[in-house]
């Protein structure tokens, strides 16, 4: 959703916490209700003799394989696990993502003729490079969770677990229970998965404790909401000081209570409040305070350069390392992010590999396809729904709590039905439909100004932006959103529209007697590997 058209603008007057359209949930509806999609898969071209190795079978590597295999490349994916999916399979709990979905999605990629070498973990980059691959893509993720070196860590080690390792053990059935009282340290999505998993494995008193404020937690807002929905408290501004144990048995943790202090440049620091230390009893602790890259299998004399944080030195646009035919992506490139970022990296790396192996400059990126198409069908008819829905976001139905919390494998979110999905989609403000203004056709009759429900259209004398913003009919105070300023009109004035409050209702275009306004759908399609233009 474009920054200038947040759904929250519509809801500010009738909702305590405005929420955007549930795009992720609508994508799930499309996936849940799809027919057989095999016919939509790309045709695979004859082999072109080029061999590509992908290290790791996570989303980044699978994206590279999906983009390059249809072009005729012989793609081999290596992974130490029995099935493809990477962290999607091993770290995301089954109550959030059923394994059958992972099998289906990874199967679409592997069915394109990709060779998957399961149970074959790469333990030497030097040896891999010696095998004569035309290109190597490293998408092995950030497999090492950060630990917490505070007093009591070693003595109570049996009851303290690294979050991502613990989730892995749960996924494979090596861990099936946990103590009654559980503390989860950390404020990211991994911490949310840990606390919700612990709740299902026997933890009746599970709490999340973070150093930062609640709003500063790195976990997605809906992840925090889901944890709260399951009765898991999140305690913020508590810094871990010690694991408390009795004869090696963990019994609790001590925390220093802090507050956030900001300097004149907005930089935050945490300062002790002076209050007595907080103490929480616990039987087990899950440490989810971050992840870091670990490349013990990449010899430091193999020719690859690494920075001071242990990350590969890469071109941020091409994902190419200093060794021209070796590329990185996903968490392995610039550190832990998310699945969507890993997929984006995979697409860009596939473009780079394809250009390299076609002897084209990898830094010349293929331009995306863009298009603008008028939506006018008649004087008062548009091919898009321009009515503004005042509905609040619809709630996704959940499995009953007694059922969902009884098993780690019972899916919690059940998804929208078709009728609810349609109503949720109608909350969209059509950010892909742009208001297009043609100066030469404008007679400055002010009809558009009169009919605009948001008072966002103005005809004024031109000036610098700082001067323009406060003297518009409705002052444009959101500096993060650019103004739409036309060229000079016949009177010497300009048209200024505040995109921050425009609803794309199309009334200006309906009312305009000369057709100076139009509503045009904007399409952006990124160019995939194999369709770029040679430099």
Short mmCIF file of C-alpha atoms in Angstrom, two decimals:
data_model
loop_
_atom_site.label_atom_id
_atom_site.label_comp_id
_atom_site.label_asym_id
_atom_site.label_seq_id
_atom_site.Cartn_x
_atom_site.Cartn_y
_atom_site.Cartn_z
CA UNK A 1 0.00 0.00 0.00
CA UNK A 2 1.44 3.36 -1.04
CA UNK A 3 2.62 5.60 1.77
CA UNK A 4 0.34 8.44 0.68
CA UNK A 5 -2.86 6.42 0.88
CA UNK A 6 -2.94 4.50 4.16
CA UNK A 7 -6.21 2.78 4.90
CA UNK A 8 -5.88 4.26 8.37
CA UNK A 9 -6.91 7.67 6.99
CA UNK A 10 -10.45 6.39 6.44
CA UNK A 11 -10.61 4.73 9.85
CA UNK A 12 -9.22 7.56 11.99
CA UNK A 13 -12.71 8.75 12.86
CA UNK A 14 -14.27 5.38 13.69
CA UNK A 15 -11.48 3.12 14.97
CA UNK A 16 -9.17 3.30 17.96
CA UNK A 17 -6.39 1.48 16.11
CA UNK A 18 -6.70 1.95 12.31
CA UNK A 19 -5.55 -1.06 10.29
CA UNK A 20 -4.65 -1.45 6.61
CA UNK A 21 -6.20 -3.97 4.24
CA UNK A 22 -5.29 -7.55 5.27
CA UNK A 23 -3.28 -8.19 2.10
CA UNK A 24 -1.47 -11.25 3.48
CA UNK A 25 -4.78 -12.87 4.46
CA UNK A 26 -6.26 -12.12 1.02
CA UNK A 27 -3.29 -13.79 -0.66
CA UNK A 28 -4.01 -16.84 1.45
CA UNK A 29 -7.62 -16.87 0.22
CA UNK A 30 -6.36 -16.91 -3.37
CA UNK A 31 -4.03 -19.81 -2.51
CA UNK A 32 -6.67 -21.74 -0.56
CA UNK A 33 -9.23 -21.48 -3.37
CA UNK A 34 -6.99 -22.05 -6.36
CA UNK A 35 -7.51 -24.87 -8.83
CA UNK A 36 -4.70 -27.05 -10.19
CA UNK A 37 -1.92 -24.62 -11.13
CA UNK A 38 0.43 -27.00 -12.92
CA UNK A 39 -0.70 -25.63 -16.26
CA UNK A 40 0.46 -22.19 -15.14
CA UNK A 41 4.01 -23.32 -14.45
CA UNK A 42 6.61 -22.07 -16.96
CA UNK A 43 7.72 -24.35 -19.78
CA UNK A 44 11.25 -25.66 -19.36
CA UNK A 45 13.64 -24.86 -22.19
CA UNK A 46 16.21 -27.42 -23.45
CA UNK A 47 19.36 -27.60 -21.34
CA UNK A 48 21.90 -24.94 -22.27
CA UNK A 49 24.94 -26.70 -20.78
CA UNK A 50 25.37 -24.31 -17.83
CA UNK A 51 25.45 -25.75 -14.29
CA UNK A 52 24.42 -23.84 -11.17
CA UNK A 53 24.77 -24.92 -7.54
CA UNK A 54 22.46 -23.54 -4.83
CA UNK A 55 23.62 -24.03 -1.25
CA UNK A 56 20.63 -24.41 1.04
CA UNK A 57 17.03 -25.19 0.08
CA UNK A 58 15.37 -22.15 1.65
CA UNK A 59 13.24 -19.52 -0.10
CA UNK A 60 16.18 -17.63 -1.65
CA UNK A 61 17.75 -20.70 -3.27
CA UNK A 62 14.40 -22.09 -4.39
CA UNK A 63 13.59 -18.75 -6.03
CA UNK A 64 16.87 -18.84 -7.95
CA UNK A 65 16.08 -22.40 -9.03
CA UNK A 66 12.53 -21.49 -10.04
CA UNK A 67 13.73 -18.57 -12.20
CA UNK A 68 16.70 -20.28 -13.88
CA UNK A 69 15.60 -23.89 -14.43
CA UNK A 70 12.96 -22.92 -17.04
CA UNK A 71 15.66 -21.08 -18.99
CA UNK A 72 17.59 -24.31 -19.55
CA UNK A 73 20.08 -24.09 -16.70
CA UNK A 74 20.94 -27.29 -14.83
CA UNK A 75 20.24 -26.28 -11.23
CA UNK A 76 21.26 -28.43 -8.27
CA UNK A 77 20.11 -27.55 -4.75
CA UNK A 78 22.05 -28.90 -1.77
CA UNK A 79 20.62 -29.13 1.74
CA UNK A 80 21.44 -31.12 4.85
CA UNK A 81 17.77 -31.80 5.61
CA UNK A 82 15.59 -34.48 4.05
CA UNK A 83 13.09 -32.00 2.56
CA UNK A 84 13.35 -28.61 0.89
CA UNK A 85 12.13 -25.41 2.55
CA UNK A 86 14.95 -24.29 4.82
CA UNK A 87 13.87 -22.22 7.82
CA UNK A 88 10.30 -22.21 6.49
CA UNK A 89 10.16 -25.88 7.36
CA UNK A 90 12.40 -26.04 10.40
CA UNK A 91 11.67 -22.78 12.27
CA UNK A 92 8.05 -21.83 11.48
CA UNK A 93 5.77 -23.87 13.75
CA UNK A 94 3.20 -26.17 12.17
CA UNK A 95 0.33 -24.35 13.88
CA UNK A 96 1.22 -21.38 11.68
CA UNK A 97 2.20 -23.17 8.48
CA UNK A 98 1.14 -26.79 7.84
CA UNK A 99 3.83 -29.01 6.36
CA UNK A 100 1.53 -30.02 3.51
CA UNK A 101 1.62 -26.43 2.23
CA UNK A 102 5.43 -26.40 2.28
CA UNK A 103 5.54 -29.73 0.43
CA UNK A 104 3.18 -28.40 -2.24
CA UNK A 105 4.99 -25.11 -2.79
CA UNK A 106 8.52 -26.54 -2.85
CA UNK A 107 7.25 -29.31 -5.12
CA UNK A 108 6.26 -26.79 -7.79
CA UNK A 109 9.89 -25.64 -7.96
CA UNK A 110 11.52 -29.06 -7.86
CA UNK A 111 9.14 -30.33 -10.56
CA UNK A 112 10.76 -27.88 -13.01
CA UNK A 113 13.65 -30.29 -13.35
CA UNK A 114 15.66 -29.00 -10.40
CA UNK A 115 17.90 -31.63 -8.81
CA UNK A 116 17.53 -31.69 -5.04
CA UNK A 117 20.34 -33.37 -3.14
CA UNK A 118 18.77 -33.90 0.27
CA UNK A 119 20.88 -34.84 3.26
CA UNK A 120 23.96 -33.45 1.51
CA UNK A 121 25.34 -30.56 3.51
CA UNK A 122 28.12 -28.54 1.87
CA UNK A 123 31.10 -28.41 4.22
CA UNK A 124 33.73 -26.82 1.97
CA UNK A 125 33.41 -23.89 -0.42
CA UNK A 126 36.83 -24.71 -1.83
CA UNK A 127 35.70 -28.22 -2.72
CA UNK A 128 32.46 -26.90 -4.22
CA UNK A 129 34.31 -24.37 -6.36
CA UNK A 130 36.59 -27.15 -7.63
CA UNK A 131 33.60 -29.01 -9.08
CA UNK A 132 33.39 -26.65 -12.04
CA UNK A 133 30.02 -25.01 -11.47
CA UNK A 134 29.34 -22.09 -13.79
CA UNK A 135 27.75 -20.19 -10.89
CA UNK A 136 27.20 -20.78 -7.18
CA UNK A 137 24.40 -19.24 -5.14
CA UNK A 138 24.68 -19.28 -1.33
CA UNK A 139 21.31 -19.20 0.37
CA UNK A 140 22.06 -21.10 3.56
CA UNK A 141 20.40 -18.56 5.88
CA UNK A 142 21.62 -17.29 9.25
CA UNK A 143 21.70 -20.57 11.14
CA UNK A 144 23.23 -19.50 14.44
CA UNK A 145 21.18 -17.98 17.24
CA UNK A 146 22.84 -15.47 19.55
CA UNK A 147 23.47 -16.57 23.11
CA UNK A 148 23.34 -14.57 26.34
CA UNK A 149 26.53 -14.59 28.40
CA UNK A 150 25.39 -13.53 31.87
CA UNK A 151 25.96 -15.09 35.32
CA UNK A 152 24.41 -18.53 35.72
CA UNK A 153 24.39 -19.35 31.99
CA UNK A 154 26.78 -22.27 32.25
CA UNK A 155 25.54 -23.63 35.57
CA UNK A 156 21.89 -23.80 34.41
CA UNK A 157 22.67 -24.68 30.79
CA UNK A 158 20.43 -27.77 30.78
CA UNK A 159 17.32 -25.57 31.08
CA UNK A 160 18.41 -22.73 28.76
CA UNK A 161 17.91 -23.15 25.01
CA UNK A 162 18.76 -21.13 21.91
CA UNK A 163 15.41 -20.25 20.33
CA UNK A 164 15.99 -21.24 16.69
CA UNK A 165 17.67 -24.50 17.70
CA UNK A 166 14.80 -25.31 20.04
CA UNK A 167 12.22 -24.61 17.30
CA UNK A 168 14.18 -26.91 15.00
CA UNK A 169 14.05 -29.68 17.60
CA UNK A 170 10.32 -29.14 18.05
CA UNK A 171 9.76 -29.27 14.29
CA UNK A 172 11.47 -32.65 13.98
CA UNK A 173 9.82 -34.09 17.09
CA UNK A 174 12.99 -34.21 19.19
CA UNK A 175 11.32 -31.96 21.79
CA UNK A 176 7.71 -32.64 22.76
CA UNK A 177 7.36 -30.96 26.16
CA UNK A 178 8.63 -28.05 28.22
CA UNK A 179 8.51 -26.88 31.84
CA UNK A 180 5.42 -25.23 33.25
CA UNK A 181 7.05 -21.81 33.80
CA UNK A 182 8.84 -20.49 30.70
CA UNK A 183 10.59 -17.20 29.99
CA UNK A 184 11.26 -16.20 26.38
CA UNK A 185 13.95 -13.56 25.93
CA UNK A 186 13.74 -11.41 22.80
CA UNK A 187 11.29 -9.32 20.84
CA UNK A 188 11.44 -10.68 17.29
CA UNK A 189 9.28 -13.10 15.34
CA UNK A 190 11.37 -16.03 16.54
CA UNK A 191 10.53 -15.08 20.13
CA UNK A 192 6.83 -15.04 19.23
CA UNK A 193 7.10 -18.51 17.66
CA UNK A 194 8.95 -19.74 20.75
CA UNK A 195 6.42 -18.47 23.28
CA UNK A 196 3.42 -19.76 21.32
CA UNK A 197 5.09 -23.15 20.81
CA UNK A 198 5.96 -23.37 24.52
CA UNK A 199 2.33 -22.66 25.34
CA UNK A 200 1.34 -25.73 23.33
CA UNK A 201 3.99 -28.02 24.78
CA UNK A 202 2.92 -27.71 28.39
CA UNK A 203 3.94 -24.20 29.42
CA UNK A 204 1.09 -22.80 31.49
CA UNK A 205 2.99 -19.73 32.68
CA UNK A 206 4.77 -18.39 29.58
CA UNK A 207 5.98 -14.79 29.36
CA UNK A 208 8.08 -12.79 26.90
CA UNK A 209 10.60 -10.35 28.39
CA UNK A 210 12.35 -7.74 26.22
CA UNK A 211 14.94 -5.02 26.70
CA UNK A 212 13.19 -2.50 24.47
CA UNK A 213 9.77 -0.90 24.57
CA UNK A 214 6.78 -2.81 23.24
CA UNK A 215 6.50 -0.58 20.16
CA UNK A 216 10.20 -1.03 19.34
CA UNK A 217 10.02 -4.82 19.25
CA UNK A 218 11.10 -6.24 15.90
CA UNK A 219 8.25 -8.74 15.80
CA UNK A 220 5.51 -8.00 13.29
CA UNK A 221 2.48 -6.33 14.92
CA UNK A 222 0.22 -9.29 14.16
CA UNK A 223 2.74 -11.66 15.75
CA UNK A 224 2.53 -9.70 19.00
CA UNK A 225 -1.26 -9.62 18.70
CA UNK A 226 -1.39 -13.40 18.26
CA UNK A 227 0.75 -13.96 21.35
CA UNK A 228 -1.47 -11.63 23.38
CA UNK A 229 -4.57 -13.41 22.02
CA UNK A 230 -3.22 -16.62 23.55
CA UNK A 231 -2.74 -15.00 26.94
CA UNK A 232 1.04 -14.56 26.78
CA UNK A 233 2.19 -11.33 28.52
CA UNK A 234 5.00 -9.23 27.04
CA UNK A 235 7.07 -7.44 29.67
CA UNK A 236 9.24 -4.65 28.29
CA UNK A 237 12.16 -2.51 29.45
CA UNK A 238 13.73 -5.38 31.42
CA UNK A 239 17.42 -6.17 30.83
CA UNK A 240 18.55 -9.72 31.77
CA UNK A 241 21.13 -9.70 34.55
CA UNK A 242 21.44 -13.30 35.74
CA UNK A 243 20.05 -16.81 35.56
CA UNK A 244 19.27 -17.88 39.12
CA UNK A 245 19.94 -21.52 39.94
CA UNK A 246 20.07 -23.78 42.93
CA UNK A 247 22.67 -26.52 42.68
CA UNK A 248 22.59 -26.24 38.88
CA UNK A 249 18.80 -26.25 38.62
CA UNK A 250 17.31 -23.14 37.02
CA UNK A 251 14.74 -21.49 39.29
CA UNK A 252 14.40 -17.94 37.92
CA UNK A 253 15.93 -14.84 36.34
CA UNK A 254 16.88 -11.39 37.58
CA UNK A 255 16.30 -8.27 35.45
CA UNK A 256 17.31 -4.63 35.64
CA UNK A 257 14.42 -2.25 34.94
CA UNK A 258 15.35 0.47 32.43
CA UNK A 259 13.75 3.33 30.52
CA UNK A 260 14.38 4.74 27.04
CA UNK A 261 16.24 8.06 26.85
CA UNK A 262 16.71 9.95 23.57
CA UNK A 263 19.41 12.49 22.75
CA UNK A 264 18.98 15.60 20.58
CA UNK A 265 19.54 13.49 17.44
CA UNK A 266 16.84 10.99 18.33
CA UNK A 267 19.26 8.22 19.27
CA UNK A 268 17.96 5.93 21.97
CA UNK A 269 19.78 4.57 24.98
CA UNK A 270 18.51 2.50 27.89
CA UNK A 271 19.14 3.85 31.37
CA UNK A 272 18.43 2.17 34.73
CA UNK A 273 15.40 3.55 36.53
CA UNK A 274 16.93 2.86 39.93
CA UNK A 275 14.09 0.53 40.89
CA UNK A 276 14.92 -2.78 42.59
CA UNK A 277 15.74 -5.65 40.26
CA UNK A 278 12.77 -7.70 39.07
CA UNK A 279 12.73 -11.44 39.68
CA UNK A 280 10.69 -14.01 37.76
CA UNK A 281 10.52 -17.69 38.58
CA UNK A 282 10.97 -20.12 35.70
CA UNK A 283 11.73 -23.73 34.84
CA UNK A 284 13.15 -23.13 31.35
CA UNK A 285 14.35 -20.17 29.27
CA UNK A 286 14.28 -19.78 25.48
CA UNK A 287 16.87 -17.28 24.22
CA UNK A 288 15.65 -15.54 21.05
CA UNK A 289 17.72 -12.35 21.12
CA UNK A 290 18.79 -12.50 17.48
CA UNK A 291 20.54 -14.54 14.82
CA UNK A 292 23.87 -14.20 13.12
CA UNK A 293 25.52 -15.63 10.05
CA UNK A 294 27.86 -18.52 10.43
CA UNK A 295 29.98 -19.69 7.52
CA UNK A 296 32.33 -22.27 9.06
CA UNK A 297 32.24 -24.18 5.77
CA UNK A 298 33.63 -21.25 3.76
CA UNK A 299 37.40 -21.26 4.04
CA UNK A 300 38.79 -17.78 4.51
CA UNK A 301 41.50 -18.48 1.91
CA UNK A 302 39.06 -19.46 -0.87
CA UNK A 303 39.09 -15.94 -2.30
CA UNK A 304 35.82 -14.57 -0.87
CA UNK A 305 35.94 -11.30 1.04
CA UNK A 306 34.05 -10.83 4.34
CA UNK A 307 33.42 -7.65 6.31
CA UNK A 308 34.11 -7.06 10.01
CA UNK A 309 30.70 -8.53 10.95
CA UNK A 310 31.46 -11.79 9.16
CA UNK A 311 29.12 -11.05 6.26
CA UNK A 312 30.18 -11.50 2.63
CA UNK A 313 31.14 -8.34 0.76
CA UNK A 314 28.44 -8.02 -1.91
CA UNK A 315 27.10 -5.60 -4.46
CA UNK A 316 23.75 -4.56 -2.95
CA UNK A 317 21.99 -4.59 -6.34
CA UNK A 318 23.43 -7.67 -8.03
CA UNK A 319 24.24 -9.80 -4.92
CA UNK A 320 27.53 -10.68 -6.59
CA UNK A 321 30.56 -11.31 -4.38
CA UNK A 322 34.14 -10.38 -5.22
CA UNK A 323 34.41 -13.82 -6.86
CA UNK A 324 32.39 -13.09 -10.03
CA UNK A 325 30.48 -16.38 -10.25
CA UNK A 326 29.51 -16.62 -6.55
CA UNK A 327 26.34 -14.90 -5.33
CA UNK A 328 24.59 -14.70 -1.96
CA UNK A 329 20.97 -14.08 -0.99
CA UNK A 330 18.44 -14.27 1.82
CA UNK A 331 19.73 -14.14 5.40
CA UNK A 332 23.14 -15.27 4.15
CA UNK A 333 23.60 -11.99 2.26
CA UNK A 334 23.02 -9.08 4.63
CA UNK A 335 21.83 -10.79 7.80
CA UNK A 336 18.44 -12.02 9.06
CA UNK A 337 15.35 -10.43 7.50
CA UNK A 338 12.24 -12.30 6.41
CA UNK A 339 10.92 -14.70 3.78
CA UNK A 340 9.70 -12.00 1.40
CA UNK A 341 13.13 -10.35 1.43
CA UNK A 342 14.80 -13.71 0.75
CA UNK A 343 12.55 -14.29 -2.27
CA UNK A 344 13.32 -10.80 -3.58
CA UNK A 345 17.04 -11.51 -3.24
CA UNK A 346 16.59 -14.75 -5.15
CA UNK A 347 14.88 -13.01 -8.08
CA UNK A 348 17.61 -10.38 -8.33
CA UNK A 349 20.41 -12.92 -7.99
CA UNK A 350 18.83 -15.04 -10.75
CA UNK A 351 18.88 -12.02 -13.06
CA UNK A 352 22.56 -11.49 -12.23
CA UNK A 353 23.51 -15.14 -12.79
CA UNK A 354 21.65 -15.25 -16.11
CA UNK A 355 23.35 -12.06 -17.32
CA UNK A 356 26.78 -13.30 -16.17
CA UNK A 357 26.42 -16.58 -18.02
CA UNK A 358 25.19 -14.75 -21.14
CA UNK A 359 28.38 -12.62 -20.98
CA UNK A 360 26.31 -9.48 -20.25
CA UNK A 361 27.17 -6.88 -17.57
CA UNK A 362 25.41 -7.93 -14.36
CA UNK A 363 25.16 -4.33 -13.14
CA UNK A 364 22.90 -3.37 -16.06
CA UNK A 365 19.55 -4.32 -14.56
CA UNK A 366 16.57 -4.97 -16.85
CA UNK A 367 13.96 -2.23 -16.48
CA UNK A 368 10.55 -3.23 -15.11
CA UNK A 369 7.49 -3.12 -17.31
CA UNK A 370 5.20 -0.21 -16.46
CA UNK A 371 1.89 0.83 -17.93
CA UNK A 372 -0.93 3.31 -17.38
CA UNK A 373 -4.43 2.49 -18.63
CA UNK A 374 -7.49 4.73 -18.30
CA UNK A 375 -10.31 3.25 -16.25
CA UNK A 376 -13.07 5.38 -17.79
CA UNK A 377 -16.02 3.41 -19.19
CA UNK A 378 -18.60 6.19 -19.41
CA UNK A 379 -19.35 9.60 -17.99
CA UNK A 380 -19.90 8.22 -14.48
CA UNK A 381 -18.62 4.66 -14.85
CA UNK A 382 -15.22 3.23 -14.01
CA UNK A 383 -13.75 -0.22 -14.47
CA UNK A 384 -12.60 -0.18 -10.85
CA UNK A 385 -14.73 0.05 -7.71
CA UNK A 386 -14.32 3.65 -6.59
CA UNK A 387 -16.65 3.48 -3.59
CA UNK A 388 -14.91 3.98 -0.26
CA UNK A 389 -15.82 1.31 2.29
CA UNK A 390 -15.93 2.41 5.93
CA UNK A 391 -15.72 -1.16 7.23
CA UNK A 392 -13.04 -1.96 9.79
CA UNK A 393 -10.67 -4.83 9.09
CA UNK A 394 -12.42 -8.18 9.24
CA UNK A 395 -11.14 -10.66 11.79
CA UNK A 396 -9.67 -13.93 10.59
CA UNK A 397 -11.44 -16.87 12.27
CA UNK A 398 -9.31 -18.96 14.63
CA UNK A 399 -9.57 -22.54 15.78
CA UNK A 400 -11.09 -22.84 19.25
CA UNK A 401 -8.53 -22.15 21.96
CA UNK A 402 -8.94 -25.52 23.68
CA UNK A 403 -8.21 -27.22 20.35
CA UNK A 404 -5.45 -24.91 19.12
CA UNK A 405 -3.48 -24.90 22.38
CA UNK A 406 -3.75 -28.66 22.82
CA UNK A 407 -1.47 -29.50 19.89
CA UNK A 408 1.57 -27.97 18.23
CA UNK A 409 0.25 -29.11 14.82
CA UNK A 410 -3.29 -27.72 14.86
CA UNK A 411 -3.46 -24.75 12.49
CA UNK A 412 -4.62 -21.63 14.35
CA UNK A 413 -5.69 -19.25 11.59
CA UNK A 414 -8.47 -20.76 9.48
CA UNK A 415 -8.55 -18.08 6.79
CA UNK A 416 -11.34 -15.96 5.32
CA UNK A 417 -14.23 -17.53 3.48
CA UNK A 418 -14.98 -16.10 0.02
CA UNK A 419 -17.68 -13.69 1.17
CA UNK A 420 -15.56 -12.18 3.95
CA UNK A 421 -12.53 -11.97 1.64
CA UNK A 422 -14.60 -9.98 -0.86
CA UNK A 423 -15.69 -7.51 1.82
CA UNK A 424 -12.12 -7.16 3.09
CA UNK A 425 -10.87 -6.54 -0.46
CA UNK A 426 -13.45 -3.76 -0.87
CA UNK A 427 -11.62 -1.83 1.86
CA UNK A 428 -8.83 -1.26 -0.68
CA UNK A 429 -8.38 2.40 -1.66
CA UNK A 430 -7.16 1.50 -5.18
CA UNK A 431 -3.62 2.73 -4.75
CA UNK A 432 -2.83 1.29 -8.19
CA UNK A 433 -5.26 3.76 -9.80
CA UNK A 434 -3.57 7.13 -10.26
CA UNK A 435 -5.12 10.52 -10.77
CA UNK A 436 -3.63 11.89 -13.98
CA UNK A 437 -3.92 15.62 -14.73
CA UNK A 438 -3.44 17.19 -18.17
CA UNK A 439 -2.58 20.89 -17.85
CA UNK A 440 -3.41 21.82 -21.44
CA UNK A 441 -7.03 20.67 -21.06
CA UNK A 442 -7.70 22.53 -17.80
CA UNK A 443 -9.84 25.71 -17.90
CA UNK A 444 -9.52 26.30 -14.14
CA UNK A 445 -13.27 26.17 -13.55
CA UNK A 446 -12.72 24.79 -10.02
CA UNK A 447 -15.34 22.06 -10.52
CA UNK A 448 -12.88 19.46 -9.22
CA UNK A 449 -12.10 21.63 -6.21
CA UNK A 450 -15.79 21.94 -5.37
CA UNK A 451 -16.57 18.23 -5.60
CA UNK A 452 -13.46 16.79 -3.92
CA UNK A 453 -14.60 15.24 -0.61
CA UNK A 454 -11.13 15.54 0.91
CA UNK A 455 -10.30 19.15 -0.11
CA UNK A 456 -7.03 17.89 -1.54
CA UNK A 457 -7.12 19.75 -4.91
CA UNK A 458 -5.88 23.35 -5.09
CA UNK A 459 -5.20 25.96 -7.80
CA UNK A 460 -2.61 28.34 -6.40
CA UNK A 461 0.38 30.47 -7.31
CA UNK A 462 3.49 28.32 -7.45
CA UNK A 463 6.08 28.52 -4.70
CA UNK A 464 8.67 26.42 -2.91
CA UNK A 465 7.27 23.29 -1.28
CA UNK A 466 7.74 24.62 2.25
CA UNK A 467 5.62 27.66 1.36
CA UNK A 468 3.01 25.69 -0.61
CA UNK A 469 2.15 23.12 2.03
CA UNK A 470 0.68 25.37 4.75
CA UNK A 471 -1.39 27.57 2.39
CA UNK A 472 -3.35 24.83 0.66
CA UNK A 473 -7.09 24.61 1.32
CA UNK A 474 -6.32 21.67 3.62
CA UNK A 475 -2.70 22.19 4.72
CA UNK A 476 -0.48 19.28 3.63
CA UNK A 477 1.34 18.55 6.86
CA UNK A 478 2.58 15.02 6.13
CA UNK A 479 6.11 15.76 4.93
CA UNK A 480 6.73 12.10 4.11
CA UNK A 481 4.27 12.31 1.19
CA UNK A 482 5.17 14.31 -1.90
CA UNK A 483 2.72 16.78 -3.40
CA UNK A 484 1.40 16.34 -6.94
CA UNK A 485 2.24 19.68 -8.61
CA UNK A 486 1.29 20.31 -12.24
CA UNK A 487 3.07 22.40 -14.82
CA UNK A 488 2.05 26.00 -15.39
CA UNK A 489 -1.59 26.66 -16.30
CA UNK A 490 -2.99 29.37 -18.58
CA UNK A 491 -3.32 31.78 -15.64
CA UNK A 492 0.23 31.14 -14.49
CA UNK A 493 -0.98 29.19 -11.46
CA UNK A 494 -0.40 25.47 -10.80
CA UNK A 495 -2.62 22.62 -9.64
CA UNK A 496 -1.46 21.10 -6.35
CA UNK A 497 -2.94 17.87 -5.02
CA UNK A 498 -2.16 16.35 -1.64
CA UNK A 499 -1.80 12.60 -2.36
CA UNK A 500 -1.75 11.91 1.36
CA UNK A 501 -5.51 12.35 1.69
CA UNK A 502 -6.76 11.53 -1.83
CA UNK A 503 -9.21 8.58 -1.83
CA UNK A 504 -9.03 7.91 -5.60
CA UNK A 505 -12.81 8.17 -5.74
CA UNK A 506 -12.69 9.59 -9.27
CA UNK A 507 -15.20 12.40 -8.61
CA UNK A 508 -12.79 15.00 -9.98
CA UNK A 509 -12.58 13.11 -13.28
CA UNK A 510 -16.37 12.63 -13.42
CA UNK A 511 -17.02 16.31 -12.80
CA UNK A 512 -14.33 17.80 -15.07
CA UNK A 513 -16.01 19.24 -18.22
CA UNK A 514 -12.85 19.09 -20.35
CA UNK A 515 -11.35 15.71 -19.40
CA UNK A 516 -8.33 17.28 -17.75
CA UNK A 517 -8.59 14.64 -15.02
CA UNK A 518 -8.46 10.88 -15.60
CA UNK A 519 -8.12 7.80 -13.42
CA UNK A 520 -5.46 5.45 -14.78
CA UNK A 521 -4.42 2.05 -13.49
CA UNK A 522 -0.68 1.73 -12.91
CA UNK A 523 0.94 -1.64 -13.51
CA UNK A 524 4.49 -2.47 -12.43
CA UNK A 525 5.96 -5.84 -13.33
CA UNK A 526 9.57 -6.60 -12.47
CA UNK A 527 11.53 -8.17 -15.31
CA UNK A 528 12.54 -11.76 -14.52
CA UNK A 529 15.74 -13.50 -15.50
CA UNK A 530 15.95 -14.28 -19.23
CA UNK A 531 13.93 -11.27 -20.37
CA UNK A 532 16.42 -8.47 -19.95
CA UNK A 533 17.89 -6.49 -22.81
CA UNK A 534 21.59 -6.91 -23.44
CA UNK A 535 23.70 -3.82 -22.86
#
